[in-house]
Amino acid sequence: MKQTKTILVVEDEPRTRQGFTKTLEAWSAGRYRIESMDSGQAALAWLENHVAHLLITDIRMPGISGLELIEMQQRHKQFKPVAIIISGYAEFEYAQKAMQLGVVNYLLKPVDKHKLVQAVEQALLVEDDRHRIETMEKLVDPRLLETKETDTQYTPQVREALSFLDEHLHEPITMRQVADRLHLNPSYFSVLFKEQTDLTFSEYISRLRVLRAKELLLRTTLSVGEIAERVGYQSDKYFIKVFKSYEGMSPSKYRSQTKETEADT
């Protein structure tokens, strides 16, 4: 079950903090969890054990400022919330520093309720986009991406080989089988493939199988054994060994760890 997203308001002025919280609670109508803290220190302590998807913070507070709070979050936390800065000071250096830290909006006090809600809605859209991009990045193999980007430069034989691998990945394919299909000497095909893709035939097919396995792990409830079979491995143990060599963890751990991250976001 997808968890409710959390918006954290950090503001040392009680009336402003309460005003922001009430406005957001009324707008949210239970769709989001609204939390509020009266200092950067309190926010940091809360963030040690909780996740905020959107951070709304005053820029000037006693102790830890809003910018310092964002900077600390980005430096030490794996999950980084999007942020909106609230300030009573229209000073360029603050806005400039905020932009460098990836702050998505900068609002000046007194903040109009409608502008606050509008800024929050825009920030949550940015947060959604970042999450989608992060999920896609987990499913991308940079080396394979390079081969796709330069495939127009390949000879017809190599392009045909790559197409054949895409379509027959679930089968126990050998390099000799592909070379025979292309009417090429296996040794010559091996050199040609490596020269053009910058990957050996064995590494290419292993990376492609791991990529497909990652997609199936995240998008289906198939068992590891069923996934191994679907990506062309006859042995579960060998599949797990290859997967670990590329991802640094077992397929089961990859699935549980990635889904836990998605649940938190």
mmCIF file of C-alpha atoms in Angstrom, residues 111-247:
data_model
loop_
_atom_site.group_PDB
_atom_site.id
_atom_site.type_symbol
_atom_site.label_atom_id
_atom_site.label_comp_id
_atom_site.label_asym_id
_atom_site.label_seq_id
_atom_site.Cartn_x
_atom_site.Cartn_y
_atom_site.Cartn_z
ATOM 1 C CA VAL A 111 2.804 34.645 2.052
ATOM 2 C CA ASP A 112 -0.613 34.666 0.402
ATOM 3 C CA LYS A 113 -2.540 31.414 1.103
ATOM 4 C CA HIS A 114 -3.261 30.820 -2.574
ATOM 5 C CA LYS A 115 0.392 31.355 -3.510
ATOM 6 C CA LEU A 116 1.468 28.916 -0.807
ATOM 7 C CA VAL A 117 -0.923 26.222 -2.040
ATOM 8 C CA GLN A 118 0.099 26.843 -5.648
ATOM 9 C CA ALA A 119 3.786 26.552 -4.735
ATOM 10 C CA VAL A 120 3.121 23.325 -2.807
ATOM 11 C CA GLU A 121 1.208 21.778 -5.717
ATOM 12 C CA GLN A 122 4.042 22.647 -8.122
ATOM 13 C CA ALA A 123 6.662 21.283 -5.722
ATOM 14 C CA LEU A 124 4.810 17.984 -5.329
ATOM 15 C CA LEU A 125 4.714 17.622 -9.119
ATOM 16 C CA VAL A 126 8.496 18.125 -9.159
ATOM 17 C CA GLU A 127 8.830 15.498 -6.415
ATOM 18 C CA ASP A 128 6.759 13.039 -8.463
ATOM 19 C CA ASP A 129 8.930 13.657 -11.521
ATOM 20 C CA ARG A 130 12.135 13.143 -9.539
ATOM 21 C CA HIS A 131 10.796 9.868 -8.161
ATOM 22 C CA ARG A 132 9.889 8.616 -11.636
ATOM 23 C CA ILE A 133 13.339 9.535 -12.935
ATOM 24 C CA GLU A 134 15.055 7.778 -10.009
ATOM 25 C CA THR A 135 12.982 4.646 -10.633
ATOM 26 C CA MET A 136 13.887 4.695 -14.336
ATOM 27 C CA GLU A 137 17.565 5.171 -13.504
ATOM 28 C CA LYS A 138 17.455 1.993 -11.417
ATOM 29 C CA LEU A 139 16.325 0.130 -14.515
ATOM 30 C CA VAL A 140 18.979 1.550 -16.816
ATOM 31 C CA ASP A 141 22.349 -0.024 -17.603
ATOM 32 C CA PRO A 142 24.630 2.836 -18.767
ATOM 33 C CA ARG A 143 26.780 0.465 -20.851
ATOM 34 C CA LEU A 144 23.745 -0.914 -22.678
ATOM 35 C CA LEU A 145 22.433 2.603 -23.148
ATOM 36 C CA GLU A 146 25.675 3.523 -24.921
ATOM 37 C CA THR A 147 25.215 0.633 -27.360
ATOM 38 C CA LYS A 148 21.678 1.807 -28.167
ATOM 39 C CA GLU A 149 22.812 5.396 -28.690
ATOM 40 C CA THR A 150 25.469 4.390 -31.237
ATOM 41 C CA ASP A 151 23.651 1.509 -32.953
ATOM 42 C CA THR A 152 23.239 3.506 -36.198
ATOM 43 C CA GLN A 153 27.001 3.182 -36.659
ATOM 44 C CA TYR A 154 26.927 -0.624 -36.476
ATOM 45 C CA THR A 155 27.258 -2.941 -39.456
ATOM 46 C CA PRO A 156 24.076 -4.730 -40.570
ATOM 47 C CA GLN A 157 25.384 -7.989 -39.047
ATOM 48 C CA VAL A 158 25.825 -6.489 -35.573
ATOM 49 C CA ARG A 159 22.439 -4.743 -35.728
ATOM 50 C CA GLU A 160 20.836 -8.056 -36.694
ATOM 51 C CA ALA A 161 22.643 -9.788 -33.833
ATOM 52 C CA LEU A 162 21.367 -7.229 -31.301
ATOM 53 C CA SER A 163 17.827 -7.538 -32.642
ATOM 54 C CA PHE A 164 18.020 -11.338 -32.434
ATOM 55 C CA LEU A 165 19.219 -11.163 -28.808
ATOM 56 C CA ASP A 166 16.366 -8.828 -27.865
ATOM 57 C CA GLU A 167 13.795 -11.202 -29.327
ATOM 58 C CA HIS A 168 15.293 -14.499 -28.131
ATOM 59 C CA LEU A 169 16.688 -13.516 -24.715
ATOM 60 C CA HIS A 170 14.533 -16.167 -22.982
ATOM 61 C CA GLU A 171 16.400 -18.887 -24.896
ATOM 62 C CA PRO A 172 19.849 -20.345 -24.017
ATOM 63 C CA ILE A 173 21.663 -18.436 -26.785
ATOM 64 C CA THR A 174 25.327 -19.066 -27.647
ATOM 65 C CA MET A 175 27.691 -16.875 -29.616
ATOM 66 C CA ARG A 176 28.229 -19.684 -32.152
ATOM 67 C CA GLN A 177 24.464 -19.893 -32.713
ATOM 68 C CA VAL A 178 24.265 -16.161 -33.512
ATOM 69 C CA ALA A 179 27.400 -16.264 -35.676
ATOM 70 C CA ASP A 180 26.006 -19.214 -37.662
ATOM 71 C CA ARG A 181 22.745 -17.328 -38.167
ATOM 72 C CA LEU A 182 24.730 -14.435 -39.644
ATOM 73 C CA HIS A 183 26.923 -16.798 -41.729
ATOM 74 C CA LEU A 184 30.023 -15.504 -39.973
ATOM 75 C CA ASN A 185 33.006 -17.261 -38.471
ATOM 76 C CA PRO A 186 32.480 -17.258 -34.630
ATOM 77 C CA SER A 187 35.953 -15.807 -33.971
ATOM 78 C CA TYR A 188 35.431 -13.028 -36.511
ATOM 79 C CA PHE A 189 31.939 -12.293 -35.120
ATOM 80 C CA SER A 190 33.367 -12.099 -31.580
ATOM 81 C CA VAL A 191 35.944 -9.491 -32.630
ATOM 82 C CA LEU A 192 33.385 -7.555 -34.714
ATOM 83 C CA PHE A 193 30.843 -7.459 -31.872
ATOM 84 C CA LYS A 194 33.403 -6.268 -29.286
ATOM 85 C CA GLU A 195 34.878 -3.708 -31.677
ATOM 86 C CA GLN A 196 31.509 -2.069 -32.352
ATOM 87 C CA THR A 197 29.643 -2.364 -29.027
ATOM 88 C CA ASP A 198 32.707 -2.110 -26.760
ATOM 89 C CA LEU A 199 31.305 -5.154 -24.910
ATOM 90 C CA THR A 200 32.067 -8.827 -25.331
ATOM 91 C CA PHE A 201 29.162 -10.956 -26.528
ATOM 92 C CA SER A 202 29.041 -12.647 -23.105
ATOM 93 C CA GLU A 203 28.976 -9.349 -21.177
ATOM 94 C CA TYR A 204 26.348 -7.838 -23.447
ATOM 95 C CA ILE A 205 23.938 -10.748 -23.064
ATOM 96 C CA SER A 206 24.539 -10.911 -19.291
ATOM 97 C CA ARG A 207 23.817 -7.192 -18.893
ATOM 98 C CA LEU A 208 20.712 -7.465 -21.066
ATOM 99 C CA ARG A 209 19.426 -10.413 -19.044
ATOM 100 C CA VAL A 210 20.024 -8.611 -15.747
ATOM 101 C CA LEU A 211 18.218 -5.524 -17.100
ATOM 102 C CA ARG A 212 15.187 -7.614 -18.110
ATOM 103 C CA ALA A 213 15.288 -9.389 -14.754
ATOM 104 C CA LYS A 214 15.212 -6.048 -12.908
ATOM 105 C CA GLU A 215 12.112 -5.015 -14.873
ATOM 106 C CA LEU A 216 10.377 -8.290 -13.995
ATOM 107 C CA LEU A 217 11.418 -8.059 -10.335
ATOM 108 C CA LEU A 218 9.844 -4.600 -9.980
ATOM 109 C CA ARG A 219 6.823 -4.981 -12.246
ATOM 110 C CA THR A 220 5.674 -8.549 -11.589
ATOM 111 C CA THR A 221 5.220 -10.980 -8.682
ATOM 112 C CA LEU A 222 7.057 -13.803 -10.492
ATOM 113 C CA SER A 223 9.421 -15.839 -8.341
ATOM 114 C CA VAL A 224 13.199 -15.532 -8.809
ATOM 115 C CA GLY A 225 13.190 -18.993 -10.420
ATOM 116 C CA GLU A 226 10.502 -17.999 -12.929
ATOM 117 C CA ILE A 227 12.347 -14.770 -13.754
ATOM 118 C CA ALA A 228 15.620 -16.672 -14.244
ATOM 119 C CA GLU A 229 13.866 -18.908 -16.774
ATOM 120 C CA ARG A 230 12.237 -15.975 -18.590
ATOM 121 C CA VAL A 231 15.572 -14.234 -19.124
ATOM 122 C CA GLY A 232 17.312 -17.336 -20.438
ATOM 123 C CA TYR A 233 18.946 -18.975 -17.398
ATOM 124 C CA GLN A 234 18.441 -22.698 -16.829
ATOM 125 C CA SER A 235 20.007 -22.514 -13.355
ATOM 126 C CA ASP A 236 18.617 -20.285 -10.575
ATOM 127 C CA LYS A 237 21.981 -20.351 -8.797
ATOM 128 C CA TYR A 238 23.875 -19.136 -11.841
ATOM 129 C CA PHE A 239 21.296 -16.405 -12.466
ATOM 130 C CA ILE A 240 21.652 -15.182 -8.856
ATOM 131 C CA LYS A 241 25.452 -15.233 -9.171
ATOM 132 C CA VAL A 242 25.384 -13.141 -12.377
ATOM 133 C CA PHE A 243 22.794 -10.731 -10.933
ATOM 134 C CA LYS A 244 24.912 -10.197 -7.791
ATOM 135 C CA SER A 245 28.010 -9.502 -9.891
ATOM 136 C CA TYR A 246 26.250 -6.548 -11.578
ATOM 137 C CA GLU A 247 23.926 -5.246 -8.839
#
